[in-house]
């Protein structure tokens, strides 16, 4: 089979899967958005990100579907455009500062800004019961530094509105500080990272670099780090702490210029990341993220969610 046929097969499969899904409509009084509302989703060519993009567009927003690889991003965008959704593509590699800058310039010129940012792009070097830290540097760079760098580039471009702009970080319960089986052993560090007043960028990044240094030295196994998917758990722990830090930093913005920042765990989702194991579909995994992005009249910020409920960090 040639490339064209394979692309067509992928497109038909996606369209068929989508035809089975139904977006639950919001009532008119709940809808604070319109087609002019612009949402950006990172890593949206597949998996949960693609579903977040699809569902947001299905609710009537304009979505910028981004992907590090142009071919894959265009293919995904075409599928959504064929459904009549307002979706545009732009390249964005969250690890590449030039790509982030070019993207920000394009957003500024094209839309003047965005209303919603969903930091979804992520990697995990482990599958099943593996716990290898071979890719620790890449996992931490993509999941934490990618999220941070895209957020920092987008905050100045978040448009003022009565409803407030929103940032949603796709995180994981594996990064919880209070998880019984998968937490940091150092109680003082747990307390510092768990208190929104004591979290700082310096604390988050010092913790990550201590971990990465131990990976390099080969001493990480006795470092008191989370036991499952250690590198991935550390990266998401950092995303969670960054979410609270950003929420606090942005909390004193005046009415009309508010930015609400939250994170959520999509559950264990059938995507490439889990080798299509998992117990929920990508559409279900996207649900809480879309719900958070569209929350009507609620100034919720600095919180962690799963299945549309707040959970503890
Ligand atoms: P997928 O592997 O299907 O999708 C990951 C997406 O991130 C892909 O589009 C990938 O692009 C993109 N990506 C990776 N690196 C970069 C980069 N440098 N720049 C831009 N995009 C990048 O996984 P999921 O859909 O499952 O994961 C989405 C998010 O959900 C991740 O943050 C993940 O950690 C989180 N999550 C997933 C869970 C699950 O059970 N699946 C559980 C908890 C959290 P490409 O196609 O080019 O590789």
mmCIF file of C-alpha atoms and ligand atoms in Angstrom:
data_model
loop_
_atom_site.group_PDB
_atom_site.id
_atom_site.type_symbol
_atom_site.label_atom_id
_atom_site.label_comp_id
_atom_site.label_asym_id
_atom_site.label_seq_id
_atom_site.Cartn_x
_atom_site.Cartn_y
_atom_site.Cartn_z
ATOM 1 C CA UNK A 1 0.000 0.000 0.000
ATOM 2 C CA UNK A 2 1.338 3.460 -0.920
ATOM 3 C CA UNK A 3 1.550 6.503 1.363
ATOM 4 C CA UNK A 4 -1.567 8.071 -0.137
ATOM 5 C CA UNK A 5 -3.663 4.944 0.421
ATOM 6 C CA UNK A 6 -2.378 4.627 3.974
ATOM 7 C CA UNK A 7 -3.251 8.277 4.687
ATOM 8 C CA UNK A 8 -6.741 7.698 3.267
ATOM 9 C CA UNK A 9 -7.184 4.603 5.403
ATOM 10 C CA UNK A 10 -6.171 6.560 8.529
ATOM 11 C CA UNK A 11 -8.553 9.369 7.587
ATOM 12 C CA UNK A 12 -11.495 6.990 7.007
ATOM 13 C CA UNK A 13 -10.826 5.213 10.305
ATOM 14 C CA UNK A 14 -10.740 8.512 12.193
ATOM 15 C CA UNK A 15 -13.938 9.745 10.567
ATOM 16 C CA UNK A 16 -15.661 6.462 11.376
ATOM 17 C CA UNK A 17 -14.578 6.626 15.030
ATOM 18 C CA UNK A 18 -15.676 10.247 15.310
ATOM 19 C CA UNK A 19 -19.107 9.481 13.835
ATOM 20 C CA UNK A 20 -19.802 7.323 16.906
ATOM 21 C CA UNK A 21 -19.091 10.169 19.331
ATOM 22 C CA UNK A 22 -21.535 12.763 20.509
ATOM 23 C CA UNK A 23 -20.606 16.090 22.044
ATOM 24 C CA UNK A 24 -22.989 17.050 24.852
ATOM 25 C CA UNK A 25 -24.141 20.577 24.019
ATOM 26 C CA UNK A 26 -23.932 23.461 26.492
ATOM 27 C CA UNK A 27 -27.069 25.516 26.991
ATOM 28 C CA UNK A 28 -27.024 29.057 25.607
ATOM 29 C CA UNK A 29 -26.683 30.736 28.995
ATOM 30 C CA UNK A 30 -23.571 28.659 29.766
ATOM 31 C CA UNK A 31 -21.769 29.482 26.553
ATOM 32 C CA UNK A 32 -19.351 32.325 27.120
ATOM 33 C CA UNK A 33 -17.482 31.566 23.901
ATOM 34 C CA UNK A 34 -18.091 31.918 20.161
ATOM 35 C CA UNK A 35 -16.362 31.059 16.912
ATOM 36 C CA UNK A 36 -14.045 34.008 17.598
ATOM 37 C CA UNK A 37 -12.796 32.316 20.777
ATOM 38 C CA UNK A 38 -9.408 30.788 19.973
ATOM 39 C CA UNK A 39 -8.054 27.657 21.662
ATOM 40 C CA UNK A 40 -4.548 26.305 21.168
ATOM 41 C CA UNK A 41 -3.821 22.609 21.740
ATOM 42 C CA UNK A 42 -0.263 21.258 21.737
ATOM 43 C CA UNK A 43 0.549 17.743 20.498
ATOM 44 C CA UNK A 44 -2.882 17.575 18.865
ATOM 45 C CA UNK A 45 -2.120 15.399 15.841
ATOM 46 C CA UNK A 46 -3.186 12.273 17.748
ATOM 47 C CA UNK A 47 -4.353 10.766 21.007
ATOM 48 C CA UNK A 48 -5.900 12.894 23.736
ATOM 49 C CA UNK A 49 -4.731 16.161 22.143
ATOM 50 C CA UNK A 50 -6.551 15.401 18.892
ATOM 51 C CA UNK A 51 -9.724 14.668 20.857
ATOM 52 C CA UNK A 52 -9.419 17.856 22.908
ATOM 53 C CA UNK A 53 -9.085 19.806 19.658
ATOM 54 C CA UNK A 54 -12.055 18.015 18.110
ATOM 55 C CA UNK A 55 -14.329 18.486 21.109
ATOM 56 C CA UNK A 56 -13.469 22.172 21.551
ATOM 57 C CA UNK A 57 -14.141 22.779 17.851
ATOM 58 C CA UNK A 58 -17.366 20.787 18.103
ATOM 59 C CA UNK A 59 -18.474 23.175 20.859
ATOM 60 C CA UNK A 60 -18.066 26.006 18.354
ATOM 61 C CA UNK A 61 -14.636 27.473 19.112
ATOM 62 C CA UNK A 62 -11.825 28.057 16.661
ATOM 63 C CA UNK A 63 -9.006 25.641 17.399
ATOM 64 C CA UNK A 64 -5.349 25.928 16.477
ATOM 65 C CA UNK A 65 -4.271 22.316 16.172
ATOM 66 C CA UNK A 66 -0.510 22.150 16.607
ATOM 67 C CA UNK A 67 1.951 19.363 16.057
ATOM 68 C CA UNK A 68 5.725 19.125 15.912
ATOM 69 C CA UNK A 69 5.489 17.354 12.568
ATOM 70 C CA UNK A 70 3.752 19.300 9.811
ATOM 71 C CA UNK A 71 2.542 16.281 7.785
ATOM 72 C CA UNK A 72 0.864 14.608 10.770
ATOM 73 C CA UNK A 73 -0.660 17.899 11.918
ATOM 74 C CA UNK A 74 -2.110 18.725 8.511
ATOM 75 C CA UNK A 75 -3.564 15.241 8.157
ATOM 76 C CA UNK A 76 -5.332 15.546 11.529
ATOM 77 C CA UNK A 77 -6.521 19.074 10.735
ATOM 78 C CA UNK A 78 -7.968 17.972 7.380
ATOM 79 C CA UNK A 79 -10.091 15.327 9.113
ATOM 80 C CA UNK A 80 -11.623 17.953 11.418
ATOM 81 C CA UNK A 81 -12.089 20.467 8.605
ATOM 82 C CA UNK A 82 -13.934 17.813 6.603
ATOM 83 C CA UNK A 83 -16.409 17.655 9.480
ATOM 84 C CA UNK A 84 -17.000 21.373 9.002
ATOM 85 C CA UNK A 85 -15.139 22.352 12.185
ATOM 86 C CA UNK A 86 -13.204 25.578 12.542
ATOM 87 C CA UNK A 87 -9.690 24.185 12.924
ATOM 88 C CA UNK A 88 -6.411 25.577 11.602
ATOM 89 C CA UNK A 89 -2.969 24.040 11.729
ATOM 90 C CA UNK A 90 0.354 25.472 12.813
ATOM 91 C CA UNK A 91 3.629 23.731 13.516
ATOM 92 C CA UNK A 92 4.756 23.815 17.159
ATOM 93 C CA UNK A 93 7.527 21.763 18.719
ATOM 94 C CA UNK A 94 7.437 22.419 22.455
ATOM 95 C CA UNK A 95 11.134 21.537 22.747
ATOM 96 C CA UNK A 96 12.244 24.069 20.164
ATOM 97 C CA UNK A 97 12.439 27.695 21.301
ATOM 98 C CA UNK A 98 12.577 28.975 17.691
ATOM 99 C CA UNK A 99 9.395 27.044 16.868
ATOM 100 C CA UNK A 100 7.656 28.484 19.961
ATOM 101 C CA UNK A 101 8.739 32.019 19.005
ATOM 102 C CA UNK A 102 7.617 31.624 15.369
ATOM 103 C CA UNK A 103 4.313 30.254 16.577
ATOM 104 C CA UNK A 104 3.798 33.152 19.002
ATOM 105 C CA UNK A 105 4.555 35.700 16.258
ATOM 106 C CA UNK A 106 2.080 34.004 13.929
ATOM 107 C CA UNK A 107 -0.641 33.945 16.618
ATOM 108 C CA UNK A 108 -0.107 37.615 17.316
ATOM 109 C CA UNK A 109 -0.343 38.542 13.639
ATOM 110 C CA UNK A 110 -3.229 36.224 12.809
ATOM 111 C CA UNK A 111 -5.518 36.441 15.843
ATOM 112 C CA UNK A 112 -3.955 39.057 18.102
ATOM 113 C CA UNK A 113 -3.911 36.395 20.839
ATOM 114 C CA UNK A 114 -5.632 33.287 22.189
ATOM 115 C CA UNK A 115 -8.254 32.587 24.867
ATOM 116 C CA UNK A 116 -7.445 29.010 25.833
ATOM 117 C CA UNK A 117 -4.153 27.132 26.009
ATOM 118 C CA UNK A 118 -4.146 23.357 26.457
ATOM 119 C CA UNK A 119 -0.673 22.009 27.207
ATOM 120 C CA UNK A 120 -1.143 18.428 26.115
ATOM 121 C CA UNK A 121 2.111 17.459 24.315
ATOM 122 C CA UNK A 122 3.946 14.845 26.316
ATOM 123 C CA UNK A 123 6.127 11.736 26.230
ATOM 124 C CA UNK A 124 6.676 8.711 28.437
ATOM 125 C CA UNK A 125 9.625 6.399 27.844
ATOM 126 C CA UNK A 126 8.008 3.510 29.752
ATOM 127 C CA UNK A 127 5.276 1.032 28.928
ATOM 128 C CA UNK A 128 3.525 -1.558 31.093
ATOM 129 C CA UNK A 129 5.565 -2.332 34.202
ATOM 130 C CA UNK A 130 8.865 -0.889 32.891
ATOM 131 C CA UNK A 131 10.692 1.617 34.959
ATOM 132 C CA UNK A 132 13.619 2.753 32.893
ATOM 133 C CA UNK A 133 15.060 6.244 33.162
ATOM 134 C CA UNK A 134 16.885 5.994 29.871
ATOM 135 C CA UNK A 135 14.840 8.853 28.455
ATOM 136 C CA UNK A 136 14.599 10.897 31.638
ATOM 137 C CA UNK A 137 16.116 14.042 30.145
ATOM 138 C CA UNK A 138 13.700 13.982 27.176
ATOM 139 C CA UNK A 139 10.676 13.197 29.349
ATOM 140 C CA UNK A 140 11.401 16.022 31.792
ATOM 141 C CA UNK A 141 12.282 18.454 28.986
ATOM 142 C CA UNK A 142 9.115 17.768 27.007
ATOM 143 C CA UNK A 143 6.590 17.408 29.797
ATOM 144 C CA UNK A 144 7.789 20.099 32.182
ATOM 145 C CA UNK A 145 10.042 22.526 30.290
ATOM 146 C CA UNK A 146 7.885 22.273 27.132
ATOM 147 C CA UNK A 147 4.775 23.137 29.146
ATOM 148 C CA UNK A 148 6.555 25.958 30.934
ATOM 149 C CA UNK A 149 8.101 27.494 27.814
ATOM 150 C CA UNK A 150 4.885 27.396 25.786
ATOM 151 C CA UNK A 151 2.951 28.863 28.728
ATOM 152 C CA UNK A 152 5.449 31.678 29.209
ATOM 153 C CA UNK A 153 5.294 32.515 25.501
ATOM 154 C CA UNK A 154 1.490 32.485 25.479
ATOM 155 C CA UNK A 155 0.647 34.350 28.707
ATOM 156 C CA UNK A 156 1.361 37.783 27.154
ATOM 157 C CA UNK A 157 -0.892 36.757 24.236
ATOM 158 C CA UNK A 158 -3.876 35.682 26.317
ATOM 159 C CA UNK A 159 -6.732 37.994 25.398
ATOM 160 C CA UNK A 160 -8.630 39.942 28.032
ATOM 161 C CA UNK A 161 -12.261 38.838 28.487
ATOM 162 C CA UNK A 162 -15.043 38.799 31.072
ATOM 163 C CA UNK A 163 -14.951 35.002 31.229
ATOM 164 C CA UNK A 164 -11.180 34.979 31.779
ATOM 165 C CA UNK A 165 -8.555 33.191 29.723
ATOM 166 C CA UNK A 166 -7.762 29.602 30.613
ATOM 167 C CA UNK A 167 -4.709 27.349 30.745
ATOM 168 C CA UNK A 168 -5.258 23.603 31.094
ATOM 169 C CA UNK A 169 -2.263 21.354 31.699
ATOM 170 C CA UNK A 170 -2.666 17.665 30.901
ATOM 171 C CA UNK A 171 -0.954 15.992 33.825
ATOM 172 C CA UNK A 172 -1.174 12.666 35.640
ATOM 173 C CA UNK A 173 -2.068 11.211 39.011
ATOM 174 C CA UNK A 174 1.406 9.663 38.878
ATOM 175 C CA UNK A 175 2.734 13.112 39.734
ATOM 176 C CA UNK A 176 0.765 13.394 42.956
ATOM 177 C CA UNK A 177 2.626 14.334 46.113
ATOM 178 C CA UNK A 178 0.176 12.463 48.297
ATOM 179 C CA UNK A 179 -0.114 9.290 46.267
ATOM 180 C CA UNK A 180 0.279 6.454 48.754
ATOM 181 C CA UNK A 181 2.411 4.229 46.584
ATOM 182 C CA UNK A 182 4.191 6.629 44.279
ATOM 183 C CA UNK A 183 5.462 9.627 46.169
ATOM 184 C CA UNK A 184 8.624 11.459 47.070
ATOM 185 C CA UNK A 185 10.139 10.047 50.231
ATOM 186 C CA UNK A 186 11.486 13.387 51.466
ATOM 187 C CA UNK A 187 8.672 14.755 53.616
ATOM 188 C CA UNK A 188 10.081 18.292 53.783
ATOM 189 C CA UNK A 189 10.376 18.475 50.003
ATOM 190 C CA UNK A 190 6.830 17.120 49.695
ATOM 191 C CA UNK A 191 5.583 19.849 51.997
ATOM 192 C CA UNK A 192 7.459 22.586 50.135
ATOM 193 C CA UNK A 193 6.219 21.414 46.745
ATOM 194 C CA UNK A 194 2.721 20.941 48.157
ATOM 195 C CA UNK A 195 2.281 24.419 49.550
ATOM 196 C CA UNK A 196 1.295 26.942 46.857
ATOM 197 C CA UNK A 197 2.999 29.690 48.905
ATOM 198 C CA UNK A 198 6.384 27.961 49.017
ATOM 199 C CA UNK A 199 6.479 26.652 45.434
ATOM 200 C CA UNK A 200 8.964 28.498 43.264
ATOM 201 C CA UNK A 201 10.437 27.847 39.862
ATOM 202 C CA UNK A 202 13.811 27.522 41.556
ATOM 203 C CA UNK A 203 12.487 24.777 43.893
ATOM 204 C CA UNK A 204 10.822 22.836 41.043
ATOM 205 C CA UNK A 205 13.880 22.994 38.823
ATOM 206 C CA UNK A 206 16.381 22.262 41.606
ATOM 207 C CA UNK A 207 14.371 19.116 42.396
ATOM 208 C CA UNK A 208 14.345 18.067 38.735
ATOM 209 C CA UNK A 209 18.042 18.701 38.269
ATOM 210 C CA UNK A 210 18.911 16.718 41.426
ATOM 211 C CA UNK A 211 16.888 13.840 39.993
ATOM 212 C CA UNK A 212 18.508 14.118 36.546
ATOM 213 C CA UNK A 213 21.969 14.356 38.100
ATOM 214 C CA UNK A 214 21.315 11.125 39.995
ATOM 215 C CA UNK A 215 20.145 9.491 36.769
ATOM 216 C CA UNK A 216 23.461 10.471 35.233
ATOM 217 C CA UNK A 217 25.449 9.235 38.255
ATOM 218 C CA UNK A 218 23.452 6.016 38.408
ATOM 219 C CA UNK A 219 22.404 6.757 42.021
ATOM 220 C CA UNK A 220 18.721 7.532 41.381
ATOM 221 C CA UNK A 221 17.364 4.179 42.644
ATOM 222 C CA UNK A 222 18.199 5.127 46.235
ATOM 223 C CA UNK A 223 17.197 8.788 45.816
ATOM 224 C CA UNK A 224 13.702 8.497 47.312
ATOM 225 C CA UNK A 225 11.927 9.276 44.032
ATOM 226 C CA UNK A 226 8.508 7.864 43.036
ATOM 227 C CA UNK A 227 8.777 4.148 42.257
ATOM 228 C CA UNK A 228 6.642 3.801 39.114
ATOM 229 C CA UNK A 229 7.556 5.494 35.854
ATOM 230 C CA UNK A 230 9.989 7.560 37.939
ATOM 231 C CA UNK A 231 11.042 10.063 35.267
ATOM 232 C CA UNK A 232 7.488 10.537 33.991
ATOM 233 C CA UNK A 233 6.120 10.893 37.541
ATOM 234 C CA UNK A 234 8.754 13.543 38.319
ATOM 235 C CA UNK A 235 7.905 15.446 35.136
ATOM 236 C CA UNK A 236 4.187 15.508 35.974
ATOM 237 C CA UNK A 237 4.867 16.356 39.614
ATOM 238 C CA UNK A 238 6.707 19.383 38.242
ATOM 239 C CA UNK A 239 3.788 20.228 35.900
ATOM 240 C CA UNK A 240 1.425 20.133 38.887
ATOM 241 C CA UNK A 241 3.645 22.410 40.963
ATOM 242 C CA UNK A 242 4.065 24.765 37.986
ATOM 243 C CA UNK A 243 0.263 24.890 37.603
ATOM 244 C CA UNK A 244 -0.111 26.129 41.190
ATOM 245 C CA UNK A 245 2.791 28.528 40.843
ATOM 246 C CA UNK A 246 1.314 30.082 37.679
ATOM 247 C CA UNK A 247 -2.146 30.288 39.258
ATOM 248 C CA UNK A 248 -0.673 32.152 42.246
ATOM 249 C CA UNK A 249 1.499 34.426 40.098
ATOM 250 C CA UNK A 250 -1.471 35.390 37.896
ATOM 251 C CA UNK A 251 -4.044 35.641 40.682
ATOM 252 C CA UNK A 252 -3.818 39.398 41.213
ATOM 253 C CA UNK A 253 -4.734 40.361 37.667
ATOM 254 C CA UNK A 254 -7.706 42.743 37.547
ATOM 255 C CA UNK A 255 -11.200 41.692 36.410
ATOM 256 C CA UNK A 256 -11.361 41.428 32.647
ATOM 257 C CA UNK A 257 -7.740 40.243 32.484
ATOM 258 C CA UNK A 258 -7.974 37.084 34.562
ATOM 259 C CA UNK A 259 -6.160 33.914 33.557
ATOM 260 C CA UNK A 260 -7.204 30.663 35.270
ATOM 261 C CA UNK A 261 -4.683 27.828 35.354
ATOM 262 C CA UNK A 262 -5.590 24.239 36.224
ATOM 263 C CA UNK A 263 -4.368 20.726 35.520
ATOM 264 C CA UNK A 264 -6.020 17.353 35.203
ATOM 265 C CA UNK A 265 -5.389 13.640 34.879
ATOM 266 C CA UNK A 266 -7.134 12.048 31.889
ATOM 267 C CA UNK A 267 -7.134 8.560 33.445
ATOM 268 C CA UNK A 268 -5.426 5.551 31.899
ATOM 269 C CA UNK A 269 -6.140 6.135 28.241
ATOM 270 C CA UNK A 270 -5.954 3.909 25.163
ATOM 271 C CA UNK A 271 -3.389 5.846 23.120
ATOM 272 C CA UNK A 272 0.051 5.206 21.663
ATOM 273 C CA UNK A 273 1.519 6.278 25.008
ATOM 274 C CA UNK A 274 0.044 3.263 26.799
ATOM 275 C CA UNK A 275 0.425 0.937 23.803
ATOM 276 C CA UNK A 276 -3.373 1.187 23.481
ATOM 277 C CA UNK A 277 -3.802 -0.403 26.887
ATOM 278 C CA UNK A 278 -5.756 1.734 29.327
ATOM 279 C CA UNK A 279 -9.393 1.614 30.309
ATOM 280 C CA UNK A 280 -10.848 4.734 28.700
ATOM 281 C CA UNK A 281 -10.957 6.078 25.149
ATOM 282 C CA UNK A 282 -9.115 9.200 24.014
ATOM 283 C CA UNK A 283 -12.512 10.943 23.847
ATOM 284 C CA UNK A 284 -13.158 10.165 27.521
ATOM 285 C CA UNK A 285 -9.606 11.155 28.405
ATOM 286 C CA UNK A 286 -10.177 14.522 26.726
ATOM 287 C CA UNK A 287 -13.469 15.194 28.506
ATOM 288 C CA UNK A 288 -12.275 16.761 31.772
ATOM 289 C CA UNK A 289 -9.779 18.947 29.918
ATOM 290 C CA UNK A 290 -12.479 20.321 27.617
ATOM 291 C CA UNK A 291 -14.853 20.791 30.568
ATOM 292 C CA UNK A 292 -12.152 22.738 32.460
ATOM 293 C CA UNK A 293 -11.368 24.888 29.433
ATOM 294 C CA UNK A 294 -15.054 25.816 29.069
ATOM 295 C CA UNK A 295 -16.144 26.160 32.718
ATOM 296 C CA UNK A 296 -18.850 28.823 32.773
ATOM 297 C CA UNK A 297 -18.746 31.673 35.324
ATOM 298 C CA UNK A 298 -16.308 30.023 37.646
ATOM 299 C CA UNK A 299 -13.075 31.511 38.826
ATOM 300 C CA UNK A 300 -11.415 28.177 39.534
ATOM 301 C CA UNK A 301 -7.630 28.293 39.476
ATOM 302 C CA UNK A 302 -4.626 26.348 40.764
ATOM 303 C CA UNK A 303 -6.557 23.076 41.115
ATOM 304 C CA UNK A 304 -6.117 19.466 40.011
ATOM 305 C CA UNK A 305 -9.005 17.470 38.502
ATOM 306 C CA UNK A 306 -9.945 13.997 37.286
ATOM 307 C CA UNK A 307 -13.316 12.845 35.940
ATOM 308 C CA UNK A 308 -14.632 16.424 36.350
ATOM 309 C CA UNK A 309 -13.935 16.414 40.111
ATOM 310 C CA UNK A 310 -11.260 18.162 42.098
ATOM 311 C CA UNK A 311 -8.586 15.823 43.473
ATOM 312 C CA UNK A 312 -5.715 16.550 45.830
ATOM 313 C CA UNK A 313 -2.222 17.302 44.631
HETATM 314 P P1 LIG B 1 0.266 10.192 22.510
HETATM 315 O O1 LIG B 1 1.623 9.611 22.538
HETATM 316 O O2 LIG B 1 -0.795 9.584 21.691
HETATM 317 O O3 LIG B 1 0.343 11.742 22.105
HETATM 318 C C1 LIG B 1 1.355 12.575 22.565
HETATM 319 C C2 LIG B 1 1.349 13.805 21.703
HETATM 320 O O4 LIG B 1 2.381 14.695 22.175
HETATM 321 C C3 LIG B 1 1.676 13.500 20.226
HETATM 322 O O5 LIG B 1 0.904 14.329 19.413
HETATM 323 C C4 LIG B 1 3.146 13.845 20.146
HETATM 324 O O6 LIG B 1 3.578 14.186 18.832
HETATM 325 C C5 LIG B 1 3.145 15.073 21.035
HETATM 326 N N1 LIG B 1 4.510 15.500 21.364
HETATM 327 C C6 LIG B 1 5.513 14.819 21.933
HETATM 328 N N2 LIG B 1 6.621 15.576 21.977
HETATM 329 C C7 LIG B 1 6.312 16.771 21.428
HETATM 330 C C8 LIG B 1 7.023 17.958 21.167
HETATM 331 N N3 LIG B 1 8.322 18.094 21.483
HETATM 332 N N4 LIG B 1 6.372 19.008 20.589
HETATM 333 C C9 LIG B 1 5.067 18.904 20.259
HETATM 334 N N5 LIG B 1 4.349 17.780 20.436
HETATM 335 C C10 LIG B 1 4.961 16.731 21.018
HETATM 336 O O7 LIG B 1 -0.155 10.244 24.065
HETATM 337 P P2 LIG B 1 -1.481 10.716 24.818
HETATM 338 O O8 LIG B 1 -2.462 11.291 23.892
HETATM 339 O O9 LIG B 1 -1.866 9.608 25.706
HETATM 340 O O10 LIG B 1 -0.865 11.859 25.755
HETATM 341 C C11 LIG B 1 -1.336 13.194 25.776
HETATM 342 C C12 LIG B 1 -1.052 13.775 27.156
HETATM 343 O O11 LIG B 1 -1.781 13.047 28.143
HETATM 344 C C13 LIG B 1 0.410 13.697 27.581
HETATM 345 O O12 LIG B 1 0.775 14.892 28.250
HETATM 346 C C14 LIG B 1 0.412 12.525 28.552
HETATM 347 O O13 LIG B 1 1.483 12.606 29.469
HETATM 348 C C15 LIG B 1 -0.937 12.694 29.216
HETATM 349 N N6 LIG B 1 -1.435 11.516 29.890
HETATM 350 C C16 LIG B 1 -1.736 10.386 29.184
HETATM 351 C C17 LIG B 1 -2.212 9.273 29.841
HETATM 352 C C18 LIG B 1 -2.597 8.021 29.122
HETATM 353 O O14 LIG B 1 -3.021 7.058 29.808
HETATM 354 N N7 LIG B 1 -2.491 7.925 27.806
HETATM 355 C C19 LIG B 1 -2.369 9.268 31.312
HETATM 356 C C20 LIG B 1 -2.037 10.504 31.955
HETATM 357 C C21 LIG B 1 -1.585 11.582 31.253
HETATM 358 P P3 LIG B 1 4.169 13.060 17.807
HETATM 359 O O15 LIG B 1 2.962 12.389 17.187
HETATM 360 O O16 LIG B 1 4.961 13.870 16.848
HETATM 361 O O17 LIG B 1 4.986 12.101 18.625
#
